[in-house]
Each structure stands twice: as structure tokens, then as C-alpha cells.
């Protein structure tokens, strides 16, 4: 009997993950990727001997990656080399005023004690609770398909309902009073795409991931993870076709029969989209779309971003592999993202210098720099605006780290809202998907299985469990299990 054919749209982390599980389960799996390389947002930029990760640069929650590869009787170390970063990252609050987060939890506690006496004990209590939430979330909740609230209302979770009723910001204020320490503890929430004041305190499990599991770097960059997953998928028989943007989805009797790209039509028994959820539904006839434009427009999206990829002709000083610049008002910046939806006057920004750790990312004696400013989606985006912010953040970094930078720039390339729309069909040019607010958690997120088309499924950062690389790996697994549940081989 011929295998059932599954077409997957897009080749980001969730699609690659799903393709591996589905091929292992006995399906005939093909991936159609719009761009000329796989990886979705996690592509690479190479220029003049420099290598940049275009998308994600943080490798957190290594246990999730290990669990993925172990499902195929292998291990990340068979594909790429990991190095634990120490310091994990450095946060600047002003000129020559920074805090480095150690790779060792006892070192982090000592740092807290130096800033606020007795806060080490408070931090221990906070992280103990964070670990409890992590174990519950990662071992039970996030591997659920979001079909019913019964999946998350268990004897374990009922006792923790108060952790959904209060915000992370409020919770943190009970443990530490110093503003810098509060910002350090609020930082991981930014990976969830929402303000700490709007994120349930249950999500403090990200602090456990940060302080206890550590920050890692795959040699060669995050793209090595993409390459590993691609190699694994192909070894399982997955057929990956690049330069194949899907232009329409053909439906008969409430089921997908085929998809049409720019050059060919592909027949399928099941269609799974790891591409932008909103965009995928625009490829359907109107009557088969689940969510209206009004629905999407009301949703709280995680930020978009303005990114710069910069080659420096020298090694930089007073910076770490991951460097965060919190020398401006976080609340004011957050308001421009989630409330007023406008360009910020004085934004916080993040910088990554992978060549501090990884010699493969820059020529000898030179530095690769990646800069990111979080933004509201769908803002006006042009070269004039991009250059204005580039000048501002380089000037600020010069001031914060007491070193000249402008005269040492070999080149810069930028990436922003228009690029996210063009390259990924991202709704309003968002970079990270839907924010993990209380009203956008679990069953309140867009569904993995279409309610209107029998054999259409979705995965990725607009559905469960949410934004980020580890959640995307998980999304691929749970949608593959859902497909198997509803399909007879």
C-alpha cells in the first residue's frame, strides 16, 4: 500500500521537527520552502568571511533539544558542538555600569547579594518555584495539543491557579526590590513576546531555564541546529524542495487535494503548514478560513524587530557574547510596542558578538556584531529610519562601553518589518508570533487542526505552545501526534 502523502509548507523549526516525526511514523513527507535555504527565520548571512545568524541567537532549554534528538535515537552532540557561555550574558544599565550573569547559580546569587543584601536567599526561593513550574510546564503542559482545557486542568495545575492570576512583574517584586535585579528577572519573559506586567507568573519557568539550565552556543551558530534537523529529516526520507512558494491550496469536499507552487502542483493526503498561520489561510477560499481579519487584528502579537549585522575590523572590549543594553526606560519602550504602536525614542536593544566565543563567525582579529531592537509590528519601515536607529545604538554602545566603534565598521546590513513580510509572509511583519498573554494561552491560541478543512493542520509560533525555538520543536511533535491520531495509515 502506498504511503499517505504529507506536504509541509515552510521549513522552520516546527516544520522540520514535524517532518521528522511524521516520516518516522511512516508517512511520505515533502517540505515546500519559499526561500532558497531551509530554516525559516533561522537562516544565515555570510559576508566577507563573517557569518551571522539572521534569526534566533539564544540557545536555551537544552533539555528540549536533547529530547527531540533522543526521539530519533541520537543526540545533539552527534550533529553540533555546544559550549556553555560564561557569562551567560551581560546587562548594561549605564556607562561602565553592567551586571554579568554567571553560568553558575551560586555565582548569580552572589551577584544579587552584592546589589541587594539578603536577595540571594530570596532568589533561591524564587528559582525553586520557577523550577517547579518548569517541570510542570515542560514535562506535562506544553506537549498538549490545545484541543481542550481539560489538558491543563489537572490535580497538579489546580493548586497553582494563583500563578495564572498574578503577573510576573508583580511576582518578582515580592522577591527583590532593586530595580536592576527586577529587570534581570523580567528579561527572560521577553522571549515570550509580552510585557512582564501582562504575562502570568506561571511563566517564570523561563527564569529556571535561564539561571539553572544556562545559555549555550552551538559552534557555527544557531544555523547548525537547522542543518542538524535538515540532515536528520533527509535521513528519514523527507524530501525538501526550496524556491517553492505555495501560491494556492486546492480543496474538494472540505479536504485539501493539492497545493500549487510557482512551478508545479503537488497532490497530498494531508497538508501541514508551518508557515505564517494568517498567510496560509489567505491561500484558502474564503469559506474555508477559520479566523477573520478582525480576529487577527485584535490579537496581541509579539514584537517585530530591527536587526543589524555588522562586521568590525577589530575585537571589541567590555562586551560579552550576549549583551543587553537596558540604559533606557523599559516601560516607555514597551508602551511603544504594545500600546501606542510607534517607533520608540530611546529603545532598549540587544547585541550579540558570537565571534567572542566562536572563531568560525569572523576573520581573525575581527568581530561579528548582531544588533536587535524590539518593535511594534506593521510600522513604517525605510532606510532613513533604519539608519537613524543604527547611528543611535552605536553611539550609545560607544558611550556604555567606552570605546570607538563607528570608525571600525567594515559593513552593515539591516533587516526589519518589510523583510519579515517579504521573506516569511509574516502577519504585520511580526518576528516572534503571538504573545503569551493569559488570554492567548493554550486553548485560546489558533488551533493546530483546522475546524473547516478535514486534513489541514498548522504548527509554529502562532499556535501552541507559543513563540521561541524550543516551543517550535515541541509544536512539530504535538501536531505530528495529532495527525497520527486522526489518520489511518
Tab-separated table of N, CA, C and O in Angstrom, residues 1-79:
chain	number	residue	atom	x	y	z
A	1	UNK	N	0.846	-1.200	0.000
A	1	UNK	CA	0.000	0.000	0.000
A	1	UNK	C	0.881	1.249	0.000
A	1	UNK	O	1.876	1.312	0.727
A	2	UNK	N	0.529	2.210	-0.850
A	2	UNK	CA	1.311	3.444	-0.928
A	2	UNK	C	1.188	4.241	0.367
A	2	UNK	O	0.134	4.269	1.006
A	3	UNK	N	2.266	4.876	0.732
A	3	UNK	CA	2.246	5.718	1.939
A	3	UNK	C	1.368	6.937	1.709
A	3	UNK	O	1.284	7.453	0.588
A	4	UNK	N	0.741	7.419	2.774
A	4	UNK	CA	-0.025	8.667	2.678
A	4	UNK	C	0.937	9.836	2.515
A	4	UNK	O	1.959	9.911	3.202
A	5	UNK	N	0.591	10.733	1.587
A	5	UNK	CA	1.476	11.860	1.279
A	5	UNK	C	1.134	13.071	2.147
A	5	UNK	O	-0.023	13.495	2.204
A	6	UNK	N	2.149	13.609	2.799
A	6	UNK	CA	2.002	14.842	3.568
A	6	UNK	C	2.869	15.917	2.946
A	6	UNK	O	4.066	15.719	2.717
A	7	UNK	N	2.251	17.044	2.654
A	7	UNK	CA	3.007	18.231	2.226
A	7	UNK	C	3.101	19.165	3.425
A	7	UNK	O	2.105	19.432	4.105
A	8	UNK	N	4.303	19.677	3.691
A	8	UNK	CA	4.521	20.662	4.755
A	8	UNK	C	4.958	21.969	4.104
A	8	UNK	O	5.888	21.983	3.298
A	9	UNK	N	4.247	23.040	4.447
A	9	UNK	CA	4.616	24.361	3.925
A	9	UNK	C	5.582	25.023	4.903
A	9	UNK	O	5.277	25.194	6.083
A	10	UNK	N	6.760	25.411	4.408
A	10	UNK	CA	7.752	26.089	5.246
A	10	UNK	C	8.728	25.108	5.869
A	10	UNK	O	8.408	23.929	6.078
A	11	UNK	N	9.929	25.593	6.176
A	11	UNK	CA	10.966	24.703	6.729
A	11	UNK	C	11.614	25.299	7.968
A	11	UNK	O	12.813	25.136	8.196
A	12	UNK	N	10.805	26.012	8.789
A	12	UNK	CA	11.313	26.492	10.073
A	12	UNK	C	11.434	25.345	11.056
A	12	UNK	O	11.218	24.172	10.726
A	13	UNK	N	11.762	25.675	12.298
A	13	UNK	CA	11.993	24.636	13.300
A	13	UNK	C	10.783	23.725	13.491
A	13	UNK	O	10.923	22.506	13.610
A	14	UNK	N	9.576	24.300	13.533
A	14	UNK	CA	8.394	23.463	13.768
A	14	UNK	C	8.149	22.521	12.592
A	14	UNK	O	7.801	21.352	12.785
A	15	UNK	N	8.342	23.007	11.369
A	15	UNK	CA	8.146	22.169	10.184
A	15	UNK	C	9.174	21.054	10.118
A	15	UNK	O	8.838	19.893	9.827
A	16	UNK	N	10.436	21.376	10.369
A	16	UNK	CA	11.481	20.356	10.340
A	16	UNK	C	11.233	19.303	11.415
A	16	UNK	O	11.394	18.098	11.183
A	17	UNK	N	10.834	19.771	12.598
A	17	UNK	CA	10.518	18.853	13.692
A	17	UNK	C	9.387	17.904	13.284
A	17	UNK	O	9.501	16.682	13.374
A	18	UNK	N	8.278	18.474	12.800
A	18	UNK	CA	7.130	17.657	12.399
A	18	UNK	C	7.499	16.683	11.291
A	18	UNK	O	7.062	15.518	11.301
A	19	UNK	N	8.313	17.135	10.352
A	19	UNK	CA	8.678	16.267	9.225
A	19	UNK	C	9.408	15.015	9.702
A	19	UNK	O	9.187	13.915	9.177
A	20	UNK	N	10.250	15.172	10.700
A	20	UNK	CA	10.995	14.025	11.227
A	20	UNK	C	10.048	13.025	11.892
A	20	UNK	O	10.121	11.814	11.639
A	21	UNK	N	9.159	13.529	12.744
A	21	UNK	CA	8.224	12.643	13.438
A	21	UNK	C	7.280	11.945	12.455
A	21	UNK	O	6.985	10.748	12.594
A	22	UNK	N	6.807	12.671	11.458
A	22	UNK	CA	5.854	12.096	10.510
A	22	UNK	C	6.518	11.080	9.587
A	22	UNK	O	5.929	10.045	9.259
A	23	UNK	N	7.751	11.356	9.167
A	23	UNK	CA	8.483	10.386	8.341
A	23	UNK	C	8.768	9.121	9.148
A	23	UNK	O	8.625	7.998	8.635
A	24	UNK	N	9.149	9.303	10.405
A	24	UNK	CA	9.407	8.157	11.284
A	24	UNK	C	8.146	7.309	11.453
A	24	UNK	O	8.216	6.079	11.572
A	25	UNK	N	6.972	7.972	11.440
A	25	UNK	CA	5.695	7.273	11.633
A	25	UNK	C	5.207	6.569	10.362
A	25	UNK	O	4.197	5.860	10.402
A	26	UNK	N	5.906	6.770	9.256
A	26	UNK	CA	5.550	6.032	8.049
A	26	UNK	C	4.867	6.830	6.951
A	26	UNK	O	4.378	6.258	5.974
A	27	UNK	N	4.849	8.144	7.063
A	27	UNK	CA	4.259	8.979	6.020
A	27	UNK	C	5.298	9.330	4.957
A	27	UNK	O	6.507	9.333	5.222
A	28	UNK	N	4.818	9.636	3.762
A	28	UNK	CA	5.654	10.153	2.679
A	28	UNK	C	5.618	11.678	2.800
A	28	UNK	O	4.601	12.311	2.505
A	29	UNK	N	6.721	12.280	3.254
A	29	UNK	CA	6.729	13.687	3.644
A	29	UNK	C	7.577	14.533	2.684
A	29	UNK	O	8.731	14.200	2.411
A	30	UNK	N	6.995	15.625	2.210
A	30	UNK	CA	7.742	16.607	1.414
A	30	UNK	C	7.550	17.989	2.016
A	30	UNK	O	6.445	18.341	2.442
A	31	UNK	N	8.615	18.767	2.060
A	31	UNK	CA	8.583	20.151	2.541
A	31	UNK	C	8.731	21.084	1.352
A	31	UNK	O	9.628	20.900	0.512
A	32	UNK	N	7.849	22.087	1.278
A	32	UNK	CA	7.946	23.128	0.253
A	32	UNK	C	8.366	24.431	0.921
A	32	UNK	O	7.631	24.977	1.738
A	33	UNK	N	9.561	24.886	0.609
A	33	UNK	CA	10.125	26.085	1.232
A	33	UNK	C	10.187	27.226	0.224
A	33	UNK	O	10.702	27.059	-0.886
A	34	UNK	N	9.655	28.367	0.619
A	34	UNK	CA	9.606	29.561	-0.236
A	34	UNK	C	11.001	30.062	-0.608
A	34	UNK	O	11.269	30.457	-1.754
A	35	UNK	N	11.912	30.108	0.366
A	35	UNK	CA	13.238	30.702	0.157
A	35	UNK	C	14.243	29.688	-0.382
A	35	UNK	O	13.916	28.513	-0.558
A	36	UNK	N	15.476	30.156	-0.609
A	36	UNK	CA	16.450	29.262	-1.242
A	36	UNK	C	17.236	28.415	-0.248
A	36	UNK	O	18.041	27.572	-0.648
A	37	UNK	N	17.021	28.642	1.057
A	37	UNK	CA	17.629	27.788	2.079
A	37	UNK	C	16.570	27.438	3.124
A	37	UNK	O	15.578	28.146	3.278
A	38	UNK	N	16.795	26.354	3.845
A	38	UNK	CA	15.847	25.941	4.878
A	38	UNK	C	16.101	26.719	6.167
A	38	UNK	O	17.117	27.397	6.308
A	39	UNK	N	15.154	26.603	7.112
A	39	UNK	CA	15.355	27.210	8.425
A	39	UNK	C	14.346	28.268	8.798
A	39	UNK	O	14.329	28.718	9.945
A	40	UNK	N	13.529	28.715	7.826
A	40	UNK	CA	12.593	29.785	8.167
A	40	UNK	C	13.345	31.009	8.647
A	40	UNK	O	14.307	31.456	8.015
A	41	UNK	N	12.934	31.525	9.807
A	41	UNK	CA	13.583	32.727	10.343
A	41	UNK	C	15.030	32.474	10.760
A	41	UNK	O	15.804	33.413	10.928
A	42	UNK	N	15.397	31.236	10.929
A	42	UNK	CA	16.751	30.896	11.403
A	42	UNK	C	17.694	30.636	10.234
A	42	UNK	O	18.329	29.588	10.140
A	43	UNK	N	17.787	31.618	9.349
A	43	UNK	CA	18.713	31.485	8.219
A	43	UNK	C	20.064	32.118	8.565
A	43	UNK	O	20.261	32.621	9.661
A	44	UNK	N	20.958	32.081	7.606
A	44	UNK	CA	22.311	32.607	7.795
A	44	UNK	C	22.606	33.722	6.804
A	44	UNK	O	22.087	33.735	5.697
A	45	UNK	N	23.465	34.639	7.236
A	45	UNK	CA	24.025	35.652	6.342
A	45	UNK	C	25.538	35.489	6.373
A	45	UNK	O	26.147	35.485	7.448
A	46	UNK	N	26.134	35.339	5.193
A	46	UNK	CA	27.598	35.245	5.097
A	46	UNK	C	28.098	36.411	4.259
A	46	UNK	O	27.545	36.705	3.195
A	47	UNK	N	29.127	37.076	4.767
A	47	UNK	CA	29.705	38.192	4.011
A	47	UNK	C	31.147	38.420	4.433
A	47	UNK	O	31.443	38.542	5.633
A	48	UNK	N	32.045	38.460	3.476
A	48	UNK	CA	33.458	38.832	3.681
A	48	UNK	C	34.113	38.053	4.822
A	48	UNK	O	34.866	38.610	5.630
A	49	UNK	N	33.807	36.774	4.923
A	49	UNK	CA	34.409	35.940	5.969
A	49	UNK	C	33.658	35.955	7.286
A	49	UNK	O	34.045	35.263	8.234
A	50	UNK	N	32.585	36.746	7.385
A	50	UNK	CA	31.743	36.801	8.583
A	50	UNK	C	30.514	35.909	8.381
A	50	UNK	O	30.000	35.784	7.264
A	51	UNK	N	30.037	35.328	9.467
A	51	UNK	CA	28.811	34.518	9.440
A	51	UNK	C	27.879	34.983	10.547
A	51	UNK	O	28.284	35.060	11.713
A	52	UNK	N	26.640	35.305	10.169
A	52	UNK	CA	25.651	35.795	11.136
A	52	UNK	C	24.422	34.892	11.133
A	52	UNK	O	23.968	34.462	10.070
A	53	UNK	N	23.866	34.642	12.305
A	53	UNK	CA	22.520	34.080	12.382
A	53	UNK	C	21.546	35.214	12.122
A	53	UNK	O	21.540	36.216	12.849
A	54	UNK	N	20.697	35.072	11.100
A	54	UNK	CA	19.732	36.124	10.780
A	54	UNK	C	18.647	36.181	11.849
A	54	UNK	O	18.150	37.241	12.195
A	55	UNK	N	18.279	35.014	12.379
A	55	UNK	CA	17.183	34.929	13.348
A	55	UNK	C	17.653	34.660	14.763
A	55	UNK	O	18.470	35.409	15.300
A	56	UNK	N	17.149	33.584	15.395
A	56	UNK	CA	17.467	33.314	16.810
A	56	UNK	C	18.967	33.199	17.059
A	56	UNK	O	19.709	32.654	16.232
A	57	UNK	N	19.393	33.717	18.208
A	57	UNK	CA	20.806	33.622	18.599
A	57	UNK	C	20.978	33.001	19.982
A	57	UNK	O	22.100	32.685	20.376
A	58	UNK	N	19.885	32.851	20.747
A	58	UNK	CA	19.949	32.269	22.082
A	58	UNK	C	19.628	30.771	22.030
A	58	UNK	O	18.608	30.375	21.454
A	59	UNK	N	20.483	29.946	22.620
A	59	UNK	CA	20.217	28.511	22.747
A	59	UNK	C	19.907	28.249	24.211
A	59	UNK	O	20.792	28.116	25.042
A	60	UNK	N	18.623	28.230	24.520
A	60	UNK	CA	18.136	27.970	25.876
A	60	UNK	C	17.376	26.653	25.904
A	60	UNK	O	16.984	26.132	24.870
A	61	UNK	N	17.142	26.124	27.112
A	61	UNK	CA	16.381	24.895	27.315
A	61	UNK	C	16.993	23.726	26.538
A	61	UNK	O	16.347	23.097	25.700
A	62	UNK	N	18.269	23.419	26.806
A	62	UNK	CA	18.940	22.345	26.057
A	62	UNK	C	18.257	20.994	26.202
A	62	UNK	O	18.383	20.131	25.326
A	63	UNK	N	17.507	20.814	27.306
A	63	UNK	CA	16.807	19.544	27.518
A	63	UNK	C	15.754	19.293	26.435
A	63	UNK	O	15.496	18.146	26.066
A	64	UNK	N	15.143	20.364	25.912
A	64	UNK	CA	14.131	20.200	24.857
A	64	UNK	C	14.791	19.716	23.562
A	64	UNK	O	14.268	18.840	22.860
A	65	UNK	N	15.964	20.269	23.238
A	65	UNK	CA	16.701	19.819	22.056
A	65	UNK	C	17.122	18.360	22.223
A	65	UNK	O	17.018	17.560	21.287
A	66	UNK	N	17.607	18.029	23.424
A	66	UNK	CA	18.025	16.642	23.685
A	66	UNK	C	16.848	15.689	23.538
A	66	UNK	O	16.973	14.612	22.942
A	67	UNK	N	15.698	16.079	24.068
A	67	UNK	CA	14.506	15.228	23.982
A	67	UNK	C	14.106	15.012	22.529
A	67	UNK	O	13.722	13.895	22.142
A	68	UNK	N	14.216	16.063	21.717
A	68	UNK	CA	13.886	15.922	20.301
A	68	UNK	C	14.794	14.882	19.643
A	68	UNK	O	14.319	13.928	19.007
A	69	UNK	N	16.095	15.051	19.769
A	69	UNK	CA	17.014	14.134	19.085
A	69	UNK	C	16.943	12.720	19.654
A	69	UNK	O	17.085	11.737	18.914
A	70	UNK	N	16.703	12.612	20.962
A	70	UNK	CA	16.585	11.286	21.575
A	70	UNK	C	15.376	10.520	21.038
A	70	UNK	O	15.370	9.289	21.020
A	71	UNK	N	14.341	11.242	20.583
A	71	UNK	CA	13.185	10.587	19.969
A	71	UNK	C	13.568	9.853	18.684
A	71	UNK	O	12.800	9.022	18.183
A	72	UNK	N	14.759	10.163	18.160
A	72	UNK	CA	15.252	9.503	16.952
A	72	UNK	C	16.553	8.745	17.238
A	72	UNK	O	17.364	8.510	16.344
A	73	UNK	N	16.711	8.376	18.522
A	73	UNK	CA	17.857	7.576	18.972
A	73	UNK	C	19.201	8.215	18.631
A	73	UNK	O	20.158	7.538	18.250
A	74	UNK	N	19.240	9.531	18.781
A	74	UNK	CA	20.507	10.235	18.568
A	74	UNK	C	20.611	11.356	19.588
A	74	UNK	O	19.836	11.423	20.541
A	75	UNK	N	21.590	12.237	19.419
A	75	UNK	CA	21.860	13.276	20.418
A	75	UNK	C	22.406	14.503	19.695
A	75	UNK	O	23.076	14.364	18.647
A	76	UNK	N	22.146	15.720	20.233
A	76	UNK	CA	22.690	16.916	19.586
A	76	UNK	C	24.196	16.835	19.319
A	76	UNK	O	24.666	17.332	18.285
A	77	UNK	N	24.940	16.210	20.229
A	77	UNK	CA	26.401	16.148	20.074
A	77	UNK	C	26.832	15.368	18.843
A	77	UNK	O	27.990	15.470	18.417
A	78	UNK	N	25.926	14.579	18.266
A	78	UNK	CA	26.246	13.881	17.018
A	78	UNK	C	26.167	14.809	15.810
A	78	UNK	O	26.551	14.408	14.704
A	79	UNK	N	25.665	16.017	16.027
A	79	UNK	CA	25.475	16.959	14.924
A	79	UNK	C	26.234	18.273	15.102
A	79	UNK	O	26.669	18.869	14.134
